[in-house]
Coordinates of C-alpha atoms and ligand atoms in Angstrom, one line a residue:
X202 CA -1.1 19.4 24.1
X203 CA 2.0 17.3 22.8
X204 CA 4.1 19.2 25.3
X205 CA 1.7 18.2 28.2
X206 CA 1.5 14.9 27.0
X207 CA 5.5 14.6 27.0
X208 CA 5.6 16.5 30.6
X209 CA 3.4 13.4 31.6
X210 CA 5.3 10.7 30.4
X211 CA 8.8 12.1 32.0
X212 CA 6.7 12.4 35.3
X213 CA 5.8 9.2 35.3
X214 CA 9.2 7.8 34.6
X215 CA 10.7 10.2 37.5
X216 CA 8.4 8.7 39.8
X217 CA 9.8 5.1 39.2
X218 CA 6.2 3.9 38.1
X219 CA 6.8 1.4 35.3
X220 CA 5.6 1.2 31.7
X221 CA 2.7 -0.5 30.3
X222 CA 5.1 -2.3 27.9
X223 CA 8.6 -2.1 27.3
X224 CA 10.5 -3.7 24.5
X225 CA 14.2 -4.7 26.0
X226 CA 17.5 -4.4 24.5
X227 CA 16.2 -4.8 20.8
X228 CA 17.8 -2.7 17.7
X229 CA 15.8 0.0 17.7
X230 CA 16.1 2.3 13.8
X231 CA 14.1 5.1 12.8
X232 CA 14.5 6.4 10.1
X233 CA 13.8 9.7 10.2
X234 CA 16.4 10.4 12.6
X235 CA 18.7 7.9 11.4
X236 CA 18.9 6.3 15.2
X237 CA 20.4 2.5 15.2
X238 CA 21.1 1.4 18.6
X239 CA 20.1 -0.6 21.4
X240 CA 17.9 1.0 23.5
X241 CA 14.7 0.1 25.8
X242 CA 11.4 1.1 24.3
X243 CA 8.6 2.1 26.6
X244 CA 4.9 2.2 26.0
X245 CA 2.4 3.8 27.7
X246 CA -0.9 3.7 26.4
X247 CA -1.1 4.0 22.8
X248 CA 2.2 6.3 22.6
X249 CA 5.6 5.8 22.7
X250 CA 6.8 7.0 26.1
X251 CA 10.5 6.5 26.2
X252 CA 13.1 5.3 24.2
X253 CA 16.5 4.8 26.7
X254 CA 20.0 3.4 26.5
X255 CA 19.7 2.4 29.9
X256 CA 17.1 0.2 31.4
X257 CA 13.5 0.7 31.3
X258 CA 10.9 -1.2 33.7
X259 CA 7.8 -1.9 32.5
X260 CA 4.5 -4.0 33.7
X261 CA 5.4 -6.2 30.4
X262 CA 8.6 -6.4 29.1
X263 CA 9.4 -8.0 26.0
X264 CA 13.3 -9.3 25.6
X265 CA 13.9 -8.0 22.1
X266 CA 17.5 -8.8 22.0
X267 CA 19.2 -9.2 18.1
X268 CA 15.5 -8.5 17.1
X269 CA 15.0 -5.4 15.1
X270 CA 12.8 -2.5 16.6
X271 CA 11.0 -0.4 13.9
X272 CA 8.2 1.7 13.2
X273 CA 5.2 0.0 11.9
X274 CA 4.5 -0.8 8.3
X275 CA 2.5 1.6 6.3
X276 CA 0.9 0.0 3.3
X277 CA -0.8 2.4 1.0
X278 CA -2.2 0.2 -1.3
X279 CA -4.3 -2.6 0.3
X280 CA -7.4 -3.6 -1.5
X281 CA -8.3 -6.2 1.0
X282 CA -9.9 -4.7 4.0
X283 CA -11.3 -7.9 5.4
X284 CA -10.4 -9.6 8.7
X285 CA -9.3 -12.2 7.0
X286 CA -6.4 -9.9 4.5
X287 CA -5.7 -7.9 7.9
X288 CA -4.1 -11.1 10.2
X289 CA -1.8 -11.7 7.1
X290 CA -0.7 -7.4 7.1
X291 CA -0.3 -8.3 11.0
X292 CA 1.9 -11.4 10.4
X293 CA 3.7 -9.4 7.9
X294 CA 4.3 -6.5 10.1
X295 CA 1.6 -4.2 8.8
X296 CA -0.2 -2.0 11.4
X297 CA -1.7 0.1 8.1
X298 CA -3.2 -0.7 5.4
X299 CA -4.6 1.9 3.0
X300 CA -6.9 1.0 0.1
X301 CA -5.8 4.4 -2.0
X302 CA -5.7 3.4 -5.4
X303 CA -9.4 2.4 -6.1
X304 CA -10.2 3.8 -2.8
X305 CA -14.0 3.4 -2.0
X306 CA -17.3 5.5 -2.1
X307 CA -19.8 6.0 0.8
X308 CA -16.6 6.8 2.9
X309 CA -18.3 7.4 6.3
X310 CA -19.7 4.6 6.2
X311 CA -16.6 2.5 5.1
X312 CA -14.8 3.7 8.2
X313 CA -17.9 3.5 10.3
X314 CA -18.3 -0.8 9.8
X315 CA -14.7 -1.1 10.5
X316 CA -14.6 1.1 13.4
X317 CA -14.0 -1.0 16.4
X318 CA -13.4 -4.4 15.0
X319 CA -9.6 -4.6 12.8
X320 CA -6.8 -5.5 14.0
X321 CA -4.8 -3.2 12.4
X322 CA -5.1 0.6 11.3
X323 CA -7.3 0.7 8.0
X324 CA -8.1 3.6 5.5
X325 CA -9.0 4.8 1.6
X326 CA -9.2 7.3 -0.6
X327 CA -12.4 8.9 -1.7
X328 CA -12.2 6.9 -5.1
X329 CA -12.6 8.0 -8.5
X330 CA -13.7 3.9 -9.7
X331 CA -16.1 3.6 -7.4
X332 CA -18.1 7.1 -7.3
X333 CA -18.2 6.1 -11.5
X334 CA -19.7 2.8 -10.7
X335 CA -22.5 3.9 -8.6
X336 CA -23.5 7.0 -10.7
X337 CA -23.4 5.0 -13.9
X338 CA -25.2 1.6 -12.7
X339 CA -22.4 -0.8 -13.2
X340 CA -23.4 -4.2 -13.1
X341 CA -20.6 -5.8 -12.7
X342 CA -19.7 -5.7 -8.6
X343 CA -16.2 -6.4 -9.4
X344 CA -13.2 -3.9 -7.6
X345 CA -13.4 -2.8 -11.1
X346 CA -16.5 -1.8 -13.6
X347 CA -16.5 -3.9 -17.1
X348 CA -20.4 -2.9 -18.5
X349 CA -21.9 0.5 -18.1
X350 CA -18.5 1.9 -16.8
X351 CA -16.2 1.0 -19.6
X352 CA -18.6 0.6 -22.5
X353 CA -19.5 3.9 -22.9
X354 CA -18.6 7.5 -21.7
X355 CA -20.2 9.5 -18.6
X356 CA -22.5 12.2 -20.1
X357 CA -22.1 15.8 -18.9
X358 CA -24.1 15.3 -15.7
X359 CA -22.9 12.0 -14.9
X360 CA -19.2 13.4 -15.0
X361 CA -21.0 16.4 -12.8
X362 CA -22.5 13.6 -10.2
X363 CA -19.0 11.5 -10.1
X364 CA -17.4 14.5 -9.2
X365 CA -19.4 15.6 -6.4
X366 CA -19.5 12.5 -5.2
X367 CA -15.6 12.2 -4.7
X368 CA -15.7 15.7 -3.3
X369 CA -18.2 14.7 -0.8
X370 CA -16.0 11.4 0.2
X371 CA -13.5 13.9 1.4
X372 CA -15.4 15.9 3.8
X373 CA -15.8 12.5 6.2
X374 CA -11.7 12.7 5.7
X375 CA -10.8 10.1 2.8
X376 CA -6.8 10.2 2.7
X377 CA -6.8 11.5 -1.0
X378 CA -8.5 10.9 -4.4
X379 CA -7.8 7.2 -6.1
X380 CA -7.9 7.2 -10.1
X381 CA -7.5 3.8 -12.0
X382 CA -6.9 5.4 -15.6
X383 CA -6.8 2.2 -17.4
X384 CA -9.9 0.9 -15.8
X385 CA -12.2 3.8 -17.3
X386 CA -11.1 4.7 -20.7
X387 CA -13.5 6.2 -21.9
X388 CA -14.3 8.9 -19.2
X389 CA -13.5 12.0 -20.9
X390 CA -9.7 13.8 -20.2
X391 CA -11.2 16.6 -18.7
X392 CA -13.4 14.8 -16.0
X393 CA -9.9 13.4 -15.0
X394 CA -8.2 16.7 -14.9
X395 CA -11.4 18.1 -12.9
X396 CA -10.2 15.6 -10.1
X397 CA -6.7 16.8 -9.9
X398 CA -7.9 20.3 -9.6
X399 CA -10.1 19.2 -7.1
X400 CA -7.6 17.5 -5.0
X401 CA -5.1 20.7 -5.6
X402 CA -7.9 22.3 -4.0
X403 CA -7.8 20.0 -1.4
X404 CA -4.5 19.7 -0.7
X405 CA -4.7 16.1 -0.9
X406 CA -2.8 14.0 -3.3
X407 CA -3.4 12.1 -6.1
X408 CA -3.3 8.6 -6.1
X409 CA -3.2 7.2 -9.5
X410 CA -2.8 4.1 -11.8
X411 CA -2.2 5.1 -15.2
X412 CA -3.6 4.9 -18.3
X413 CA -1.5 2.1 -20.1
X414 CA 1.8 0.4 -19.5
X415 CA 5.3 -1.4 -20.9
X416 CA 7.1 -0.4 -24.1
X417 CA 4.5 -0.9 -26.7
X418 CA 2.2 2.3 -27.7
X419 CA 0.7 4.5 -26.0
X420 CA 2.7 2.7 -23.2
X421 CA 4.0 3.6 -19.7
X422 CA 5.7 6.5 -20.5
X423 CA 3.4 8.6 -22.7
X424 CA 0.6 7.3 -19.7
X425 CA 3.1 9.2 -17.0
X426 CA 2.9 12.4 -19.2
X427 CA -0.5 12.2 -19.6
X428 CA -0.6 12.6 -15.3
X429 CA 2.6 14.5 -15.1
X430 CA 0.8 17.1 -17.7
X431 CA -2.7 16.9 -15.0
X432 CA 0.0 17.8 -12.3
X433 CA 1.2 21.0 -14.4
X434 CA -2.4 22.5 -14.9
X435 CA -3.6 21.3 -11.7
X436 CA -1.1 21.9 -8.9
X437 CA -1.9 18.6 -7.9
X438 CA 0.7 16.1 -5.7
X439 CA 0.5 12.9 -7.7
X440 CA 1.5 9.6 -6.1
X441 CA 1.7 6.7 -9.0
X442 CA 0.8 3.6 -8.3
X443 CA 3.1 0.0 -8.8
X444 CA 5.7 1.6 -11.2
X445 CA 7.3 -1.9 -12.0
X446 CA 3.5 -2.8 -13.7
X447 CA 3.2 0.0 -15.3
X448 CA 6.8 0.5 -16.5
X449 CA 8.1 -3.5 -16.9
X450 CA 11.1 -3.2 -19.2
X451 CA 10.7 0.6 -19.1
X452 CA 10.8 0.8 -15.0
X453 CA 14.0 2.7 -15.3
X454 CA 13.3 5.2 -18.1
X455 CA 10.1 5.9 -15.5
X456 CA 12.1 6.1 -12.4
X457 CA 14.3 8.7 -13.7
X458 CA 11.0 10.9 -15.5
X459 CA 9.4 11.2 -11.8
X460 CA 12.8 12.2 -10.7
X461 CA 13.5 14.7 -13.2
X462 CA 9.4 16.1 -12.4
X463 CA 11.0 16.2 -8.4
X464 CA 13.8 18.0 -9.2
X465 CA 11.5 20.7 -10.8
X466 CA 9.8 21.0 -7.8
X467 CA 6.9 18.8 -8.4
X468 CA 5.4 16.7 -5.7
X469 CA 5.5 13.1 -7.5
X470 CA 6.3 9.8 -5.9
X471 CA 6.0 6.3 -6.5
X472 CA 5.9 3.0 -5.1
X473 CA 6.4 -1.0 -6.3
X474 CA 5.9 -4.1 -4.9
X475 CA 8.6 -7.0 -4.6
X476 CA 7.5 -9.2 -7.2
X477 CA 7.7 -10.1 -11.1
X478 CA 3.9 -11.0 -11.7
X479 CA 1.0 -8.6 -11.6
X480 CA -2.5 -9.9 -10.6
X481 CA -5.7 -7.4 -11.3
X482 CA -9.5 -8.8 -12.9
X483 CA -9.5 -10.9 -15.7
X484 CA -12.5 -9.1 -16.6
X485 CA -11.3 -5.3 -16.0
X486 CA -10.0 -3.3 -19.4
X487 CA -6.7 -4.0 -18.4
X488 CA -6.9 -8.1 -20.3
X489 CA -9.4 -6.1 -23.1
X490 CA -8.2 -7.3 -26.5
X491 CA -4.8 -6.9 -27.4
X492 CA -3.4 -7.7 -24.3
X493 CA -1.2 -9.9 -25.7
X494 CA 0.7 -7.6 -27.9
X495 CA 0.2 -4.4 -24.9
X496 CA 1.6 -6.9 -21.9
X497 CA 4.1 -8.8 -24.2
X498 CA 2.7 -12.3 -22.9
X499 CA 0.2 -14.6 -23.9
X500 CA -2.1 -17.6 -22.2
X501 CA -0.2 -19.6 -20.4
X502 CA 1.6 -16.1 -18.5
X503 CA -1.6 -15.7 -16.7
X504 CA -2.2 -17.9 -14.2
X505 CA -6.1 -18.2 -12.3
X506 CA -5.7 -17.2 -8.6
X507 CA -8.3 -19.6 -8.0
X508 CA -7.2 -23.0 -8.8
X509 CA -3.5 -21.6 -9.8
X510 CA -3.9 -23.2 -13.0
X511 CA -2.5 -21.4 -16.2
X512 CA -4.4 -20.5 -18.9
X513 CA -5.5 -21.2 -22.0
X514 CA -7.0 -19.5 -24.7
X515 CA -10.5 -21.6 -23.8
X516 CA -10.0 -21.1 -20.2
X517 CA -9.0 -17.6 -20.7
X518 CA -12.5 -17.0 -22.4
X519 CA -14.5 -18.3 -19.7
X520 CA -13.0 -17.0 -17.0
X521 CA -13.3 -13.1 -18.3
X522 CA -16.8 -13.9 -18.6
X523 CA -17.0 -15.1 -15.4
X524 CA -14.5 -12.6 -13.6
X525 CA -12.2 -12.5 -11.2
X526 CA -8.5 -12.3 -9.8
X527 CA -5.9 -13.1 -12.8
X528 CA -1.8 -13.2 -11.5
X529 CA -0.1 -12.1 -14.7
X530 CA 3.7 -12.6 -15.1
X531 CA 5.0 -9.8 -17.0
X532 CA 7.4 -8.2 -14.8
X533 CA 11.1 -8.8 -15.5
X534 CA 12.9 -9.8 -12.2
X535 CA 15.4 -7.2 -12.7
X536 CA 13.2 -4.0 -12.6
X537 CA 11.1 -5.4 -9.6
X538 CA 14.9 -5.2 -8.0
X539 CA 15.7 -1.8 -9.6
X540 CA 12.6 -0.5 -8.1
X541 CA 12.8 -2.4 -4.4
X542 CA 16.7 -1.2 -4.2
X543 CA 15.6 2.7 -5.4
X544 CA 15.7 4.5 -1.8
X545 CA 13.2 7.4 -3.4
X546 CA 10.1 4.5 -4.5
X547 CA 8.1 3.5 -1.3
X548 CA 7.1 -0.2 -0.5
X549 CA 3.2 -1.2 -1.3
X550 CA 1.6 -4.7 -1.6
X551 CA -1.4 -4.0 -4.3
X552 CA -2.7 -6.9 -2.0
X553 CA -5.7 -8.7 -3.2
X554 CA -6.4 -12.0 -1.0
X555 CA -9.5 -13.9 -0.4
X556 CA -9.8 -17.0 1.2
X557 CA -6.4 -17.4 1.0
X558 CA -6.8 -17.0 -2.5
X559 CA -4.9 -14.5 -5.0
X560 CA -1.7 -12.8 -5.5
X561 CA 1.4 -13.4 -3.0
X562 CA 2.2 -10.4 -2.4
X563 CA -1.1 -9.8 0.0
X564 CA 0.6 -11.5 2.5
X565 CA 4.3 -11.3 1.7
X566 CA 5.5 -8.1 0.7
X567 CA 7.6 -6.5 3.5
X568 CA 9.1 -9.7 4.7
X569 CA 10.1 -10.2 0.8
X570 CA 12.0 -7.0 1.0
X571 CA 13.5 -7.9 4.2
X572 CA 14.5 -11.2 4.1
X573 CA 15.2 -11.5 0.5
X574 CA 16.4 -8.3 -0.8
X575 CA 17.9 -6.8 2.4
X576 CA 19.4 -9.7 4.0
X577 CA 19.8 -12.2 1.0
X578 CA 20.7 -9.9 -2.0
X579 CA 22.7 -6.8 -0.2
X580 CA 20.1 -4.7 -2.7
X581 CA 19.7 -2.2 -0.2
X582 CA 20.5 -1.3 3.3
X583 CA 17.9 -2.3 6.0
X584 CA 17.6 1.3 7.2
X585 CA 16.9 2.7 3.5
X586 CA 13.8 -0.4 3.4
X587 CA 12.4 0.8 6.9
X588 CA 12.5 4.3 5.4
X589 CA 10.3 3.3 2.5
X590 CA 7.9 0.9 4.0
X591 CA 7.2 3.3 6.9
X592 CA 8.5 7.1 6.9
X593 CA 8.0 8.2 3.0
X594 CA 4.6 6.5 3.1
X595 CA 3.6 8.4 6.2
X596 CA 5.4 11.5 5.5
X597 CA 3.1 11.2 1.5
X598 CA 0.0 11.3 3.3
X599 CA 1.1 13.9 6.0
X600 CA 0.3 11.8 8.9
X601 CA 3.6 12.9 11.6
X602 CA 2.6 10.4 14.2
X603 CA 3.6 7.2 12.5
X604 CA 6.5 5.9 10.3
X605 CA 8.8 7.2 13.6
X606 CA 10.5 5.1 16.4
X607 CA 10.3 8.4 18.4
X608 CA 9.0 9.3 22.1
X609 CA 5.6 11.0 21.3
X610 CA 4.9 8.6 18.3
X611 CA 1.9 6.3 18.1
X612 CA 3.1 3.0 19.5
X613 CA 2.4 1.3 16.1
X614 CA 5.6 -0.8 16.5
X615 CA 6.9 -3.8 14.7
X616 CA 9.7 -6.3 16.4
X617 CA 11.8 -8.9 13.6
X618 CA 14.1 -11.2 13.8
X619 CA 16.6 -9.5 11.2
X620 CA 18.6 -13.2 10.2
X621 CA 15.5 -15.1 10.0
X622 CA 12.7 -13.1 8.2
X623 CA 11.1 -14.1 5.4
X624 CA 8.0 -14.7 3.1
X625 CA 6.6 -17.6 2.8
X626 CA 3.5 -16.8 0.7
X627 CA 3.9 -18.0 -3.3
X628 CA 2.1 -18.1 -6.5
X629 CA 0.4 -21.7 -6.1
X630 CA 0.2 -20.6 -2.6
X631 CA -0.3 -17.1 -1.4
X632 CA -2.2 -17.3 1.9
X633 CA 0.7 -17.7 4.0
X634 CA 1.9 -15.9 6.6
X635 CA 5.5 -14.2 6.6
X636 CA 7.9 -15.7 9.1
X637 CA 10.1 -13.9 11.3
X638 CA 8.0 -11.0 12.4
X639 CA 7.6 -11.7 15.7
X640 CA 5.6 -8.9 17.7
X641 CA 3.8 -6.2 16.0
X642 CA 1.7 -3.9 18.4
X643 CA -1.1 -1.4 17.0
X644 CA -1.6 1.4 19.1
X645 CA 0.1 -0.2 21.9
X646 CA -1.9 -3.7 21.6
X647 CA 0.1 -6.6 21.0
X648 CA -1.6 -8.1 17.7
X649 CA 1.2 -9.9 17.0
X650 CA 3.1 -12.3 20.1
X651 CA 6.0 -14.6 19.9
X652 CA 5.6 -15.2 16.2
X653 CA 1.4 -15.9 16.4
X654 CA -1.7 -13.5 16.1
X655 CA -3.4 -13.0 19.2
X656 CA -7.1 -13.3 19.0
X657 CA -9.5 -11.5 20.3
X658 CA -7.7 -7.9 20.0
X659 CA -9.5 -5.2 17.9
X660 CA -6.9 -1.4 18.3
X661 CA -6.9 -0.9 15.0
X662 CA -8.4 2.6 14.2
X663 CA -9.7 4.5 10.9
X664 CA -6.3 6.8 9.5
X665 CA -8.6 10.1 8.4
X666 CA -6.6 13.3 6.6
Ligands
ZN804 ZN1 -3.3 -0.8 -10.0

């Protein structure tokens, strides 16, 4: 089929018919093969057609010279699958975004009420969080539970019922299993290792945020063993989630345990964000009591995504009652660097944004990387950060159509201006859009034109394993 496919495409090109798009003279890197060169990019339909040192015609051509040409972002972890979260991925060069880590129950239908309307590609594990939420009658509608869900443990038949009900989220084609250790304490350590077995069974990975964090006990690295051991019964591939919140000071001692685990031969890999704060619900078990002496912060660290105010311990009271998203700044600057420099740890947002509310890196995160640690801090080579916000997260979810600048690839293509990228989103203001991407096509769609969305464009389609 591929083969016909390709036979078509050369055909075409023989007979002097032009492209539907083609992308002129622009730096075109991929990073699987390591190509960096100026070629002529050709697009027909929702594939890339041709990729040529000498010129290309096409029925639109874009002049794409000094701009870099690069395979669309991949963004595994994405909690915000609203239009509104979706035009700031666009804007940021996103043409994924994957809600893995909490991931979402009633999967089918998930894909189905997105399924013709986003802009960009969208998709979620069969999660672990939510399938615990709906079997246990949690009444909080947080992303996370805080009553029924935390307060006590799933019997026997509720584990039973959670567990067929993540199975059954895979059958519609969920991308993997999401687990959020910290967020459900108390569900017994077998149920957990039930779901690595299942997704060994599978063959899907694990997608996981572990059970505790930083140096104080039980901290990061006794929560990685805890998943690493899951991994050695199981068989599982384990993907952990934002190692720089997990491991803070500790980020390198937790680099170097996932790759000692990968140089055994297990399947373990990881991914950060480029920031020093963390942001998840005030009311979730991660801020239960003790955080002070767990995070190594206090009050006025936290800071309400809200109003951006900082809090106090009165402020801090109401608002867990209350719930909602909390920006906590834990993470030294250094180790968000370590981690964003490591070639091996994949980019991911954690984005949480709504109404323009909630944690920077929603709408910032791959133009952080490229205009600030690429360009501005020489932390790592531009190639290296296209690898790891676009080939390692395809090549973790086994999807070998994307994360390539390559003829036959899906045209999910993203066009920057490599001296003048960067984010523009902060802490008192996070919904704001990331400068210097200036096309960004989904499928083949421009989403993304001269620098500005373009309205009225829907190509985005549901990623499925
Ligand atoms: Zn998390």
């Amino acid at each position: 089929m591929r083969y016909v496919l390709l036979t078509l495409m050369a055909a075409c090109s023989l007979l002097g018919q032009p492209y539907d798009v083609v992308l002129v003279n622009g730096r075109a890197m991929d990073p699987e093969t390591n190509l960096d060169a100026v070629r002529d990019i050709a697009i027909n339909g929702n594939r890339i057609a041709a990729i040529s040192a000498s010129p290309l015609r096409g029925r639109v051509e874009i002049d794409a010279t000094g701009m870099v040409v690069a395979p669309g972002f991949i963004d595994l972890h994405q909690h915000s699958q609203t239009t509104e979260a979706y035009r700031y991925k666009a804007m940021d060069g996103v043409t994924t975004a994957l809600e893995l880590e909490v991931g979402v129950s009633a999967v089918r239908e998930w894909y189905a009420a997105r399924d013709g309307k986003a802009l960009i590609n969208f998709g979620a594990t069969s999660g672990h969080i939510p399938a615990l939420k709906a079997v246990m009658h949690e009444a909080y509608d947080g992303l996370v539970p805080r009553d029924a869900g935390v307060n006590r443990a799933p019997t026997e038949a509720e584990g039973r019922a959670i567990l067929d009900s993540v199975r059954q989220g895979l059958d519609p084609g969920a991308l993997c299993i999401g687990i959020g250790l910290i967020y459900t304490p108390k569900v017994p350590r077998e149920q957990i290792l039930e779901l690595f077995e299942l997704a060994a069974q599978r063959h899907v990975p694990v997608y996981v945020h572990v059970r505790s964090g930083g140096p104080v006990e039980p901290g990061g690295i006794a929560a990685l063993q805890e998943v690493f051991a899951d991994v050695l019964l199981s068989g599982a591939q384990l993907h952990v989630a934002h190692i720089t919140t997990t491991g803070r000071q500790e980020t390198r001692t937790l680099l170097r345990m996932i790759e000692e685990a990968r140089n055994r031969g297990f399947d373990i890999t990881t991914e950060a964000y480029p920031y020093d704060a963390a942001a998840t619900d005030i009311a979730s078990e991660a801020l239960a009591e003790g955080w002070q002496t767990r995070a190594g912060i206090d009050y006025g660290d936290l800071q309400w995504a809200a109003t951006g105010e900082r809090l106090t311990a009165d402020t801090f009271a109401r608002y867990r009652m209350q719930g909602g998203i909390v920006v906590m700044h834990m993470i030294p600057d250094e180790m968000a660097r370590l981690a964003v420099a490591d070639p091996t740890v994949m980019i991911a947002s954690d984005g949480i944004i709504e109404n323009g509310k909630g944690h920077p890196r929603a709408a910032g995160s791959y133009a952080r990387v490229l205009g600030r640690y690429v360009r501005e801090q020489q932390a790592l080579s531009l190639m290296d950060a296209l690898r790891k916000m676009s080939l390692l997260p395809a090549q973790r979810l086994a999807i070998y159509s994307k994360g390539r600048l390559q003829v036959g690839a899906d045209a999910d293509i993203t066009v920057f201006d490599p001296k003048r990228v960067i984010d523009r989103a902060t802490y008192d203001n996070p919904g704001q859009y990331s400068e210097g991407i200036l096309y960004v096509l989904v499928g083949g769609v421009f989403v993304v034109r001269d620098g500005n969305l373009v309205d009225g464009v829907a190509p985005g389609r549901g990623i499925h394993r």
